[in-house]
PDB file of C-alpha atoms in Angstrom:
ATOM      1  CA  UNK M   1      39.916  22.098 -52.835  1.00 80.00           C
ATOM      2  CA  UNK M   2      38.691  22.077 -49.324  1.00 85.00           C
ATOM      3  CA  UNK M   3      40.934  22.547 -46.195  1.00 90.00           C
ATOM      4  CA  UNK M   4      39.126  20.512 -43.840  1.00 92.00           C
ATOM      5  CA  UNK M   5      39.595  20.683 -39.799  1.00 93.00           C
ATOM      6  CA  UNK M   6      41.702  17.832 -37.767  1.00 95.00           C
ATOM      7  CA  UNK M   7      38.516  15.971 -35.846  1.00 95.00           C
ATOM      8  CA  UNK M   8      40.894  16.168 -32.460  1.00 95.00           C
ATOM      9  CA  UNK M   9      42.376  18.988 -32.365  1.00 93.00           C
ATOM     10  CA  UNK M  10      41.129  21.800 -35.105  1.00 93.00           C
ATOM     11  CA  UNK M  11      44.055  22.355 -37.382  1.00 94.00           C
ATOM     12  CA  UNK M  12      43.673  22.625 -40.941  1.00 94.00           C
ATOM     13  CA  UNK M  13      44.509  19.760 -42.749  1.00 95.00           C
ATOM     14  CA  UNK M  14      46.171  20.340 -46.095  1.00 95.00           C
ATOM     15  CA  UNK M  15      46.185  18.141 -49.226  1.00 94.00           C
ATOM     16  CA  UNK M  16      48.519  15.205 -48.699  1.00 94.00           C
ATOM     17  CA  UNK M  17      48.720  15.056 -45.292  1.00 94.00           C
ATOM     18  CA  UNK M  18      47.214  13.285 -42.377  1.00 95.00           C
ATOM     19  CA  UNK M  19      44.820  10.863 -42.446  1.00 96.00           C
ATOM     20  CA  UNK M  20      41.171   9.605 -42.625  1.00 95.00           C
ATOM     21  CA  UNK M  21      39.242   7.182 -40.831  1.00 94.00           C
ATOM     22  CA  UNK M  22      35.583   6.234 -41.872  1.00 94.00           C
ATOM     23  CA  UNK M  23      33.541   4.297 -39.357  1.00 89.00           C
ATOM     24  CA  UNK M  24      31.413   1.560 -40.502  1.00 85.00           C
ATOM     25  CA  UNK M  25      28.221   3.787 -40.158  1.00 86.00           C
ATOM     26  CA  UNK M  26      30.333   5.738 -42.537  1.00 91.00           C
ATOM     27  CA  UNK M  27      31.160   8.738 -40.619  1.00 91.00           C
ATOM     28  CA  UNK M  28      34.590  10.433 -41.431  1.00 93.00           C
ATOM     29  CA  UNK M  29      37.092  11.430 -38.944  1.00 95.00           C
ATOM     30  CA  UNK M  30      40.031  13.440 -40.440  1.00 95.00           C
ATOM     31  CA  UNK M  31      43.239  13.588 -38.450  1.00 96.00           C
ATOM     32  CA  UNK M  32      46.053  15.673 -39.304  1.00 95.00           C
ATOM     33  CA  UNK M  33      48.676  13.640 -38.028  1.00 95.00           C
ATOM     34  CA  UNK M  34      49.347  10.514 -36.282  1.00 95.00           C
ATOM     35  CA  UNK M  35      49.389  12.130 -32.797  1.00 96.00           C
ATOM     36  CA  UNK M  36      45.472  12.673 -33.247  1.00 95.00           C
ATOM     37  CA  UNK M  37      44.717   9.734 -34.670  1.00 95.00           C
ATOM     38  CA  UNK M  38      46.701   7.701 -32.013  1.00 94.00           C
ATOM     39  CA  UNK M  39      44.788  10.042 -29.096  1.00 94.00           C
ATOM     40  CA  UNK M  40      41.624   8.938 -31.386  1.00 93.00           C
ATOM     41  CA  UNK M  41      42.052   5.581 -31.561  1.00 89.00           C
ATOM     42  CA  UNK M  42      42.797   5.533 -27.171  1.00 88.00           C
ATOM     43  CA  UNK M  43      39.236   6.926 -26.852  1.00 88.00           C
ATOM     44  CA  UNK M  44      40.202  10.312 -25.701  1.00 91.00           C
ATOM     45  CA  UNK M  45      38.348  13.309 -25.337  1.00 92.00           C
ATOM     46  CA  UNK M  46      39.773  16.118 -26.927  1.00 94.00           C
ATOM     47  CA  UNK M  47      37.845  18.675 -24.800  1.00 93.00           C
ATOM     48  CA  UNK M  48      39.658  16.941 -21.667  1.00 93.00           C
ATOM     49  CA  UNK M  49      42.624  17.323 -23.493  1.00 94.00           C
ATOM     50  CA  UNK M  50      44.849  20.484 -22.834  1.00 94.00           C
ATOM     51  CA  UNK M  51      46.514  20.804 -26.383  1.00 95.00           C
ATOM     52  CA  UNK M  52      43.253  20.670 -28.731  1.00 94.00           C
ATOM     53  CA  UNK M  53      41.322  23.949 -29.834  1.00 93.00           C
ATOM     54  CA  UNK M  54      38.365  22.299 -28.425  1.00 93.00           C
ATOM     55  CA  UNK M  55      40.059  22.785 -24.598  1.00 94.00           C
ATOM     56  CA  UNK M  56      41.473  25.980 -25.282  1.00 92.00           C
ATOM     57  CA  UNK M  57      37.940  27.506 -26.448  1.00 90.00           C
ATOM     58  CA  UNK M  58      36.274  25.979 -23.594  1.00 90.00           C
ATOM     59  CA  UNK M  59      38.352  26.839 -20.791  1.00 89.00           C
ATOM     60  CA  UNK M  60      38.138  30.565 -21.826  1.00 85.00           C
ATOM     61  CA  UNK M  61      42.066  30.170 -22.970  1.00 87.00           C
ATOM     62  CA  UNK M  62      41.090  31.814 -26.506  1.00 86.00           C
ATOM     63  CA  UNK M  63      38.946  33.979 -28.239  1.00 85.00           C
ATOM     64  CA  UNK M  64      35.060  32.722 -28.699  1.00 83.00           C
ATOM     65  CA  UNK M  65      33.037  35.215 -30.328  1.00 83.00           C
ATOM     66  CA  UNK M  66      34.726  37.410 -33.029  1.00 83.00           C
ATOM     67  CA  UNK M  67      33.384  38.672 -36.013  1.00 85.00           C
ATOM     68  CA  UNK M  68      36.247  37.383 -38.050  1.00 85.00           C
ATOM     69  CA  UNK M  69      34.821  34.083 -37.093  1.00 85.00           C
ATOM     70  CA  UNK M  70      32.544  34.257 -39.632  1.00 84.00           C
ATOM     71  CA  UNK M  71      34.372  34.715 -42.836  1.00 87.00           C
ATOM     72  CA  UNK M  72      35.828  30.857 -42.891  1.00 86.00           C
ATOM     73  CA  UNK M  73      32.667  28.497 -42.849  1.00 86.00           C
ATOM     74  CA  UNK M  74      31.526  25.670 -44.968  1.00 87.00           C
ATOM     75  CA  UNK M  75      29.174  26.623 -47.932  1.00 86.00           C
ATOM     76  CA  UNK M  76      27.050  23.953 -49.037  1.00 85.00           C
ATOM     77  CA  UNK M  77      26.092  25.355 -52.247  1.00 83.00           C
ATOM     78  CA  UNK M  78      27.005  26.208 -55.385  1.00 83.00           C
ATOM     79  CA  UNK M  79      28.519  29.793 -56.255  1.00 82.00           C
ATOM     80  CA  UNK M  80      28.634  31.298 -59.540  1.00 89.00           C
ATOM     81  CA  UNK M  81      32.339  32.230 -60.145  1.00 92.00           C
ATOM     82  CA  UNK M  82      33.088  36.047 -60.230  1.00 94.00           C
ATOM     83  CA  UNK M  83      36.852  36.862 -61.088  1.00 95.00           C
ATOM     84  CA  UNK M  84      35.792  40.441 -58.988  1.00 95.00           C
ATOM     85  CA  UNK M  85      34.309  38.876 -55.657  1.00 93.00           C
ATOM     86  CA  UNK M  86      37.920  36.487 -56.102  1.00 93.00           C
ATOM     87  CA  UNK M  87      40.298  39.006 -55.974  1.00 96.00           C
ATOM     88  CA  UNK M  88      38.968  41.095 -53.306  1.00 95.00           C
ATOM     89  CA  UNK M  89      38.718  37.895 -51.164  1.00 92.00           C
ATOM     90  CA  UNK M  90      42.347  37.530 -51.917  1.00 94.00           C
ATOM     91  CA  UNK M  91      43.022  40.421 -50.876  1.00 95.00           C
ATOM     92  CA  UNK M  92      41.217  40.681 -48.044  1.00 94.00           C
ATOM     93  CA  UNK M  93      42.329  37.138 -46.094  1.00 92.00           C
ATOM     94  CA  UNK M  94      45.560  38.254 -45.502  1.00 94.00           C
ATOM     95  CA  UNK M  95      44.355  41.568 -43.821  1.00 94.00           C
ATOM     96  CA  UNK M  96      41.553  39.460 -41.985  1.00 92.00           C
ATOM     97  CA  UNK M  97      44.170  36.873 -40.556  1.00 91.00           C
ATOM     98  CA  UNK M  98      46.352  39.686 -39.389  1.00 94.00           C
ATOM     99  CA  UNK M  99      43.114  41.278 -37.018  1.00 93.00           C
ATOM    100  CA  UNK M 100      42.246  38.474 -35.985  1.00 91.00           C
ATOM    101  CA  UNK M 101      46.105  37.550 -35.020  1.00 91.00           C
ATOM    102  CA  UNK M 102      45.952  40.924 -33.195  1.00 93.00           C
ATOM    103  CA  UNK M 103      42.833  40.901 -31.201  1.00 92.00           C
ATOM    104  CA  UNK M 104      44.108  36.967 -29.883  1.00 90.00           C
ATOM    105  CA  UNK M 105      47.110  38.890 -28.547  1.00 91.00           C
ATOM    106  CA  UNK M 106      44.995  41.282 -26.689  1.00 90.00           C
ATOM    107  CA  UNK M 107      42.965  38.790 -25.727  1.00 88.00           C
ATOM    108  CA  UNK M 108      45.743  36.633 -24.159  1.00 86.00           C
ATOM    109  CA  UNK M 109      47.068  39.619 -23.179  1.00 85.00           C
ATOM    110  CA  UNK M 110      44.007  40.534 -21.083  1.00 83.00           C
ATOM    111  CA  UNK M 111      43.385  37.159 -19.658  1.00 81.00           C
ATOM    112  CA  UNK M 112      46.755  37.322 -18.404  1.00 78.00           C
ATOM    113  CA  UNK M 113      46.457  40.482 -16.608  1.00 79.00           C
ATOM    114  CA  UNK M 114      45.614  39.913 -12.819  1.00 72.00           C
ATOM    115  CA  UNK M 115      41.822  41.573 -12.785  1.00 73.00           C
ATOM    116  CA  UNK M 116      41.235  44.458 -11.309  1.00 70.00           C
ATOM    117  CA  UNK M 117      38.112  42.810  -9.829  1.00 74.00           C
ATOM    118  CA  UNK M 118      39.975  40.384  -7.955  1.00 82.00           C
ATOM    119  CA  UNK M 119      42.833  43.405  -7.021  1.00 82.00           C
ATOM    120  CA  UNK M 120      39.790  45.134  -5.040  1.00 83.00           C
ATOM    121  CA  UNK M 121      38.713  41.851  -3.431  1.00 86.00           C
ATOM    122  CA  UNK M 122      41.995  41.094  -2.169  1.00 86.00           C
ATOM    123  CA  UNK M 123      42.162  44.615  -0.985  1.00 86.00           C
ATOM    124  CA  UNK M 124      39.179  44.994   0.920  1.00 87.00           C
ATOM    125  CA  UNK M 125      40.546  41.342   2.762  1.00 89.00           C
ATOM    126  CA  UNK M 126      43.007  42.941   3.345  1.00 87.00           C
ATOM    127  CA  UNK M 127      41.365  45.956   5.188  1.00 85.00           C
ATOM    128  CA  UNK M 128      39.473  43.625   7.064  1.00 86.00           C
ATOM    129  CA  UNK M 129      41.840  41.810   8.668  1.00 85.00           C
ATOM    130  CA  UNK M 130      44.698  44.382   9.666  1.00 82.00           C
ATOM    131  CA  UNK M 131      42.197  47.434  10.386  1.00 80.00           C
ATOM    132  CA  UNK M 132      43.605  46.857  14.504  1.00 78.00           C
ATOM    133  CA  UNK M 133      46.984  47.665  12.310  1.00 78.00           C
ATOM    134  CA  UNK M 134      45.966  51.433  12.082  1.00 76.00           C
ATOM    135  CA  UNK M 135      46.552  54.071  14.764  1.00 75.00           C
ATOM    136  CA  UNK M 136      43.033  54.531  16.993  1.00 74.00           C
ATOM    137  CA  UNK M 137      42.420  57.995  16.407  1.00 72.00           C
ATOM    138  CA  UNK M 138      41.891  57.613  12.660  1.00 70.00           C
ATOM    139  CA  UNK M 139      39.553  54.805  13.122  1.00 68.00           C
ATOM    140  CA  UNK M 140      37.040  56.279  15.651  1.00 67.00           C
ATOM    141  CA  UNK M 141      37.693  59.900  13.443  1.00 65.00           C
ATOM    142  CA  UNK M 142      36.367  57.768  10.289  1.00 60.00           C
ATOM    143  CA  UNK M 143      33.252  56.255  12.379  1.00 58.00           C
ATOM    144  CA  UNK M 144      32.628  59.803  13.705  1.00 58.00           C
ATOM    145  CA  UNK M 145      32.277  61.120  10.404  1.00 56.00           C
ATOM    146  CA  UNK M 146      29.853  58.214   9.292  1.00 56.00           C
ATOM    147  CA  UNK M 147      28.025  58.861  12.405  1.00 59.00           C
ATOM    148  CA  UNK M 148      27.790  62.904  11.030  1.00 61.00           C
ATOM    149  CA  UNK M 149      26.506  61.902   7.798  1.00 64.00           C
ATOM    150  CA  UNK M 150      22.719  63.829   7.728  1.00 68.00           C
ATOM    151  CA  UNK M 151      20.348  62.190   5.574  1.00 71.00           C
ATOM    152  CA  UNK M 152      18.985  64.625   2.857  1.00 74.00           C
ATOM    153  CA  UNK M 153      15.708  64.313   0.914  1.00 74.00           C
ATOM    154  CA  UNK M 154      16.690  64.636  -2.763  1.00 72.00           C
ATOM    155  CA  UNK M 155      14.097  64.912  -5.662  1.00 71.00           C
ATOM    156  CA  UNK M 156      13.558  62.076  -8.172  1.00 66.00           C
ATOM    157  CA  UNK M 157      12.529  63.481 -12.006  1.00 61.00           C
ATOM    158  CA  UNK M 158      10.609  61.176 -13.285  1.00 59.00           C
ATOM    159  CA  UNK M 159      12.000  60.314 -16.907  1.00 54.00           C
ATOM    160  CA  UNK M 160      11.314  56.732 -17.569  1.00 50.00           C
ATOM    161  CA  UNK M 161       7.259  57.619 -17.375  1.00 46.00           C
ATOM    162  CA  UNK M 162       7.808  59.779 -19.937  1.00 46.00           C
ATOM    163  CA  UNK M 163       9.495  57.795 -21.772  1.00 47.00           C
ATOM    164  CA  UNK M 164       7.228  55.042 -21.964  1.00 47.00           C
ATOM    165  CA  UNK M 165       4.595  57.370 -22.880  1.00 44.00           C
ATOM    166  CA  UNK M 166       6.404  58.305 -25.719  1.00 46.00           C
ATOM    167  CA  UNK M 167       6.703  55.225 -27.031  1.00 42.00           C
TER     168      UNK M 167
ATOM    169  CA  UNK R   1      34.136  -9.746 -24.417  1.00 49.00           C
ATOM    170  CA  UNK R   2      37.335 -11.112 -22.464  1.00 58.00           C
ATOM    171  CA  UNK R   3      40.287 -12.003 -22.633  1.00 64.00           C
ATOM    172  CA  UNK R   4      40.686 -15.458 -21.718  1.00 67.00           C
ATOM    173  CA  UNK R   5      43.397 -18.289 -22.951  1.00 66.00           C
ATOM    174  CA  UNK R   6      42.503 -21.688 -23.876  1.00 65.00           C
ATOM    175  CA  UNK R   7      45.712 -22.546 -21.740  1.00 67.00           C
ATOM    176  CA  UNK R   8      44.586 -21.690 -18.220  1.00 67.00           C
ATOM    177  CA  UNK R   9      47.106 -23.416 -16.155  1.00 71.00           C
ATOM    178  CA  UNK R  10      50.352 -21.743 -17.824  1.00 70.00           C
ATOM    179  CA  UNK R  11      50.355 -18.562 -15.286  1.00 70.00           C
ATOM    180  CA  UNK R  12      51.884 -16.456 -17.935  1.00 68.00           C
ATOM    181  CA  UNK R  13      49.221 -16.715 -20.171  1.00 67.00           C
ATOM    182  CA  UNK R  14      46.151 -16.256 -18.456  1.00 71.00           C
ATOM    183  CA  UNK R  15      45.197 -13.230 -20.269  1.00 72.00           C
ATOM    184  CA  UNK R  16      45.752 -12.507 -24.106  1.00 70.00           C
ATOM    185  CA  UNK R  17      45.505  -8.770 -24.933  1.00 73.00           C
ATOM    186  CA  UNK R  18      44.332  -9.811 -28.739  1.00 70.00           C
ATOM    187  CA  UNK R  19      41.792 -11.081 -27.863  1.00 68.00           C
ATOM    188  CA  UNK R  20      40.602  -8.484 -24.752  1.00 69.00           C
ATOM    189  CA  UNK R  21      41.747  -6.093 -27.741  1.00 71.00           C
ATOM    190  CA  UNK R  22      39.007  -7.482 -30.332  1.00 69.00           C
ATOM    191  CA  UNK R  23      35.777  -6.586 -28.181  1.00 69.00           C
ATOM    192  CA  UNK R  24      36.708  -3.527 -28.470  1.00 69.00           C
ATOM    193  CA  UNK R  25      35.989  -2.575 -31.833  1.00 70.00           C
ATOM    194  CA  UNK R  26      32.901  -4.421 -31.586  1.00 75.00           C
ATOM    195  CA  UNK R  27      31.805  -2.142 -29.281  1.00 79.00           C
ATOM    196  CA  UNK R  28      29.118   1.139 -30.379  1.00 83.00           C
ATOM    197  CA  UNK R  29      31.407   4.181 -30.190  1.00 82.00           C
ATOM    198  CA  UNK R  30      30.557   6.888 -27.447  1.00 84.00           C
ATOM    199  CA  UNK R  31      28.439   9.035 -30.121  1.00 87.00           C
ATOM    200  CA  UNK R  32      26.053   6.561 -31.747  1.00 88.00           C
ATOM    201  CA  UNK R  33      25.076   5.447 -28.539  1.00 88.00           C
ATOM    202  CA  UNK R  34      24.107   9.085 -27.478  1.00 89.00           C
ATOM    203  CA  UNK R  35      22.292   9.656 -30.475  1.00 88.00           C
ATOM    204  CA  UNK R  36      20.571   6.395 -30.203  1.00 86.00           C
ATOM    205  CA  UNK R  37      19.575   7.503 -26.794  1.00 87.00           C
ATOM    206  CA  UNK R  38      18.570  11.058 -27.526  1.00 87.00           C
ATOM    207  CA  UNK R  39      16.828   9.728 -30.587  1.00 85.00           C
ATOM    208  CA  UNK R  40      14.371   7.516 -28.223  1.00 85.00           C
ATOM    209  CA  UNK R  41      14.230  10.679 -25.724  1.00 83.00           C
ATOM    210  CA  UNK R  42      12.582  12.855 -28.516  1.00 83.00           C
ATOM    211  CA  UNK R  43      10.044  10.051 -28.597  1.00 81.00           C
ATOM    212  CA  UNK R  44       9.143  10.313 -25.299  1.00 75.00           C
ATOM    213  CA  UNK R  45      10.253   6.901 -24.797  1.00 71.00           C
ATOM    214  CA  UNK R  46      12.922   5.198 -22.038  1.00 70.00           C
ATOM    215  CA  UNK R  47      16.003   3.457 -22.250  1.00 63.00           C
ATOM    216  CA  UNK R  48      14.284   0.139 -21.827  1.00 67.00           C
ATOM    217  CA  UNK R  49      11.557   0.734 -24.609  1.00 63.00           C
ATOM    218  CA  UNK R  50      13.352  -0.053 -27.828  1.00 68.00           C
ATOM    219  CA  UNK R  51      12.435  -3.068 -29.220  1.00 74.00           C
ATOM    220  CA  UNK R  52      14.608  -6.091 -29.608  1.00 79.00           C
ATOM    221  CA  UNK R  53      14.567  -8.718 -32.823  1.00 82.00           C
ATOM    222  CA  UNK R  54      15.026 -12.481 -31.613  1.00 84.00           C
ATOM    223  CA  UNK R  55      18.512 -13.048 -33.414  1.00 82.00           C
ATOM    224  CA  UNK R  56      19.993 -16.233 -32.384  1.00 85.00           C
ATOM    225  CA  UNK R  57      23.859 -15.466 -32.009  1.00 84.00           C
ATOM    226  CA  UNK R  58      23.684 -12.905 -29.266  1.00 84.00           C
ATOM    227  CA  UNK R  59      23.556 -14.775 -25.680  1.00 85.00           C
ATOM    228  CA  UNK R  60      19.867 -14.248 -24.361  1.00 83.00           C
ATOM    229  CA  UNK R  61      18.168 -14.212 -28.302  1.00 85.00           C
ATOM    230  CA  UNK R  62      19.384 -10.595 -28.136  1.00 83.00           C
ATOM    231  CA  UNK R  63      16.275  -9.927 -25.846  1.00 86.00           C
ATOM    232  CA  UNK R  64      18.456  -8.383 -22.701  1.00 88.00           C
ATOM    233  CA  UNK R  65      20.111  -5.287 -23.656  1.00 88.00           C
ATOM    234  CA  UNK R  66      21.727  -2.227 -22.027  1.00 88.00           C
ATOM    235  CA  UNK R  67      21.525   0.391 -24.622  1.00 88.00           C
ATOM    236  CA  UNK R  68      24.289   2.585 -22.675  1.00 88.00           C
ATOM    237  CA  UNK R  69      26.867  -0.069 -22.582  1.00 87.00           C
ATOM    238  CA  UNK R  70      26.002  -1.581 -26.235  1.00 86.00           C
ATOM    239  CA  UNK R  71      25.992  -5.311 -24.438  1.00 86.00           C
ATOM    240  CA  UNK R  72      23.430  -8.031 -24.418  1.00 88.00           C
ATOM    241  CA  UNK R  73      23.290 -10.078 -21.471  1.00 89.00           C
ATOM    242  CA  UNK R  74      22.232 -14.333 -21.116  1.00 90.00           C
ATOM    243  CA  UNK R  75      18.979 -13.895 -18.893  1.00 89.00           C
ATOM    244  CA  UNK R  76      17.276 -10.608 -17.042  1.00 89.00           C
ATOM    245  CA  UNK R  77      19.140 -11.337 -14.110  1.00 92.00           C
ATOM    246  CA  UNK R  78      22.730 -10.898 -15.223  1.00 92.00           C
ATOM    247  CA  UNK R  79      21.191  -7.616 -16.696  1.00 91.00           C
ATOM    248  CA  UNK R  80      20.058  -6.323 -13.624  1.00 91.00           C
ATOM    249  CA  UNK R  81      23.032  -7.409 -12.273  1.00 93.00           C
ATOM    250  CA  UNK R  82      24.925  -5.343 -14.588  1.00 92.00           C
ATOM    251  CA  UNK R  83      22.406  -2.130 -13.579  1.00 92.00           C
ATOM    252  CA  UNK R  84      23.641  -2.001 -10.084  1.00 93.00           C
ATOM    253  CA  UNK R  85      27.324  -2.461 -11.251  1.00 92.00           C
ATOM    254  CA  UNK R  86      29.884   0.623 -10.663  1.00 93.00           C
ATOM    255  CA  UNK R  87      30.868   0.323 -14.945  1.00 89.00           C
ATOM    256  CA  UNK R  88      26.861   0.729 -15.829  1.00 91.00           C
ATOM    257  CA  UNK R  89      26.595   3.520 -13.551  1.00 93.00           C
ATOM    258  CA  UNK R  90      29.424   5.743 -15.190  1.00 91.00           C
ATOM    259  CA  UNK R  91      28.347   4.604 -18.270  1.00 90.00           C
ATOM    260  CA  UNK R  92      25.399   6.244 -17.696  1.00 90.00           C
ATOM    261  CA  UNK R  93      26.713   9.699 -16.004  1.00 91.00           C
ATOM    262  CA  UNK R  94      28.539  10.001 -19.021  1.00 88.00           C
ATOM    263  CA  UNK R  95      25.612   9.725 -21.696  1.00 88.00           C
ATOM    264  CA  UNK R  96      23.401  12.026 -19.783  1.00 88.00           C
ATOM    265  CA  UNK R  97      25.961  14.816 -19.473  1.00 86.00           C
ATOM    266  CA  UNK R  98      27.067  17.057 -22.633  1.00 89.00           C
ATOM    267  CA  UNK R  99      27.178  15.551 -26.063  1.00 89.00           C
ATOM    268  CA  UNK R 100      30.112  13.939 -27.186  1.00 91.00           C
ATOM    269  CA  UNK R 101      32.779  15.977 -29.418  1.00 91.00           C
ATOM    270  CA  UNK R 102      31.650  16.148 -33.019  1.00 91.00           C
ATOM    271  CA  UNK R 103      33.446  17.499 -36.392  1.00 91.00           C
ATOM    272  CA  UNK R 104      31.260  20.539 -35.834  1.00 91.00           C
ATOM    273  CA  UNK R 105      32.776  21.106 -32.665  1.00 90.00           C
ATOM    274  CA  UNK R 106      36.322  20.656 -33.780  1.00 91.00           C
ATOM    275  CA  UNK R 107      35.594  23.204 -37.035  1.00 90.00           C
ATOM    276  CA  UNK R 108      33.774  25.362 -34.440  1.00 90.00           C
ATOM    277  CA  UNK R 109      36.507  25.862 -32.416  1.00 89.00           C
ATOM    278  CA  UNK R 110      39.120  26.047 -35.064  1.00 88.00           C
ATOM    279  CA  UNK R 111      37.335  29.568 -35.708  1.00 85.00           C
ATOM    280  CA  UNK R 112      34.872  28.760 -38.698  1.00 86.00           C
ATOM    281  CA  UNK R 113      31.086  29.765 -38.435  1.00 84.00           C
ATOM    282  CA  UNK R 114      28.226  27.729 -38.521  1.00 87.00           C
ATOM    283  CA  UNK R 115      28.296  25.517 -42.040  1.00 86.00           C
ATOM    284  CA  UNK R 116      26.283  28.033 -44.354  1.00 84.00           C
ATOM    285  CA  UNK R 117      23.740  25.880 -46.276  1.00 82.00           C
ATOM    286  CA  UNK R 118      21.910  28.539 -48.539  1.00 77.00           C
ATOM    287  CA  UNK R 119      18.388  29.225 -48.762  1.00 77.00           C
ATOM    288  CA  UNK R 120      15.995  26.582 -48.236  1.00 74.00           C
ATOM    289  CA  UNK R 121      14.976  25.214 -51.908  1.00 71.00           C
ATOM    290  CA  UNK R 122      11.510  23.720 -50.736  1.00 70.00           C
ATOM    291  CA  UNK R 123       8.863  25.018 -47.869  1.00 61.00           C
ATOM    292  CA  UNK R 124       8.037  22.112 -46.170  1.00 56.00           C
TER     293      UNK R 124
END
């Protein structure tokens, strides 16, 4: 039994449901449910639309690289059956799903989180345009101390030649 | 192509959507047409190259054809008409931009890795 992927918008299509349209160069499209096939059959794209996987991944919206994305792939070829290698992949899908559940959390988490980078940006705007805001004295003391700032000949070891050499 | 009623002068029924409908289907979808394109790309050939069997049904012998549009036109005129128009133009934007969605893209970003085929059973 394979669990094959909705052509518009990634979810898993179980046995019985959905349907399946080949094209008369007999390519299959498999559409879990009439909403797919309808936006399908209107000629959408479904990386223009907001509510397919194909959107989400390419807007940054969820996770892209993961190494749980590499359990669940198609296997074109045949594997000898081995009642050990079964169970333990039973066993271990459940705990996979779970991480993987977790680190999309974080990961929506994250992406939600206003970014520190742009935090500092807005900051240093900030700065910028209200420094007449702050009291003379501290200004021309900061520029003074700039101004007393003696430049000082420091010695550079040289590692990386080493290195190289080493190599 | 079209939509047009036999019964012209009725102003209700100028237009039948069956019919406008039907060309539709007719039509190459978005993805063969790419891969027809990038197909004669990897040859090193252009758009205009391909070449075109006499077939007596399509207006012009089939011999005028616009490969991004999937339409044959009546002489080369109407063709290059059809170059300059504003629907040819898009047409085109759209084939030369990104490839259009495939099942490997939707399985892609459902979270599955690339399809695993085995080991190769013959060196070329």
């Amino acid at each position: 039994m394979r669990l094959e992927k909705c052509w518009f918008c990634s979810s898993t299509i179980y046995p019985g449901h959905g349907i399946q349209f080949v094209r008369n160069d007999a390519k299959i499209f498999r559409f879990c449910r009439s909403k797919c096939h309808k936006n399908f059959k209107m000629k959408r794209n479904p990386r223009k639309v907001k509510w397919t996987k194909a959107y989400r991944r390419l807007h940054g919206k969820d996770m892209t690289q993961d190494s749980t994305f590499e359990f669940e792939r198609k296997r074109n070829r045949p594997e000898r059956y081995d009642r050990n290698v079964t169970e333990q992949t039973l066993k271990a899908i459940p705990i996979i799903t779970k991480a993987r559940h977790e680190r999309l959390k974080k990961h929506i988490s994250d992406r939600q989180k206003p970014g520190k980078k742009k935090e500092l940006e807005r900051d240093n705007k900030e700065l910028e345009q209200d420094i007449n805001m702050l009291p003379k004295k501290l200004i021309s003391n900061e520029a003074s101390a700039e101004k007393t700032k003696v430049k000082v000949k420091v010695k550079v070891v040289q590692q990386q030649t080493e290195d190289r050499m080493e190599e | 192509m079209g939509g047009k009623c036999p019964h012209r002068k009725v102003k209700k029924r100028r237009l039948s959507h069956k019919t406008a409908r039907r060309g539709k289907f007719l039509l190459k979808a978005d993805d063969a047409v790419y891969e027809e394109l990038v197909k004669l790309a990897d040859h090193g050939k252009d758009a205009e190259a391909k070449e075109l069997p006499v077939d007596e049904d399509l207006p012009g012998m089939g011999q005028f054809y616009c490969l991004h549009c999937d339409r044959y036109f009546a002489s080369e005129s109407v063709k290059d008409e059809h170059y300059r128009s504003k629907r040819h133009k898009k047409r085109v934007k759209v084939m030369s931009g990104p490839a259009p969605h495939t099942q490997l893209d939707a399985d892609l970003a459902a979270g599955m890795g690339m399809p695993d085929n085995g080991l190769k059973l013959m060196s070329m």
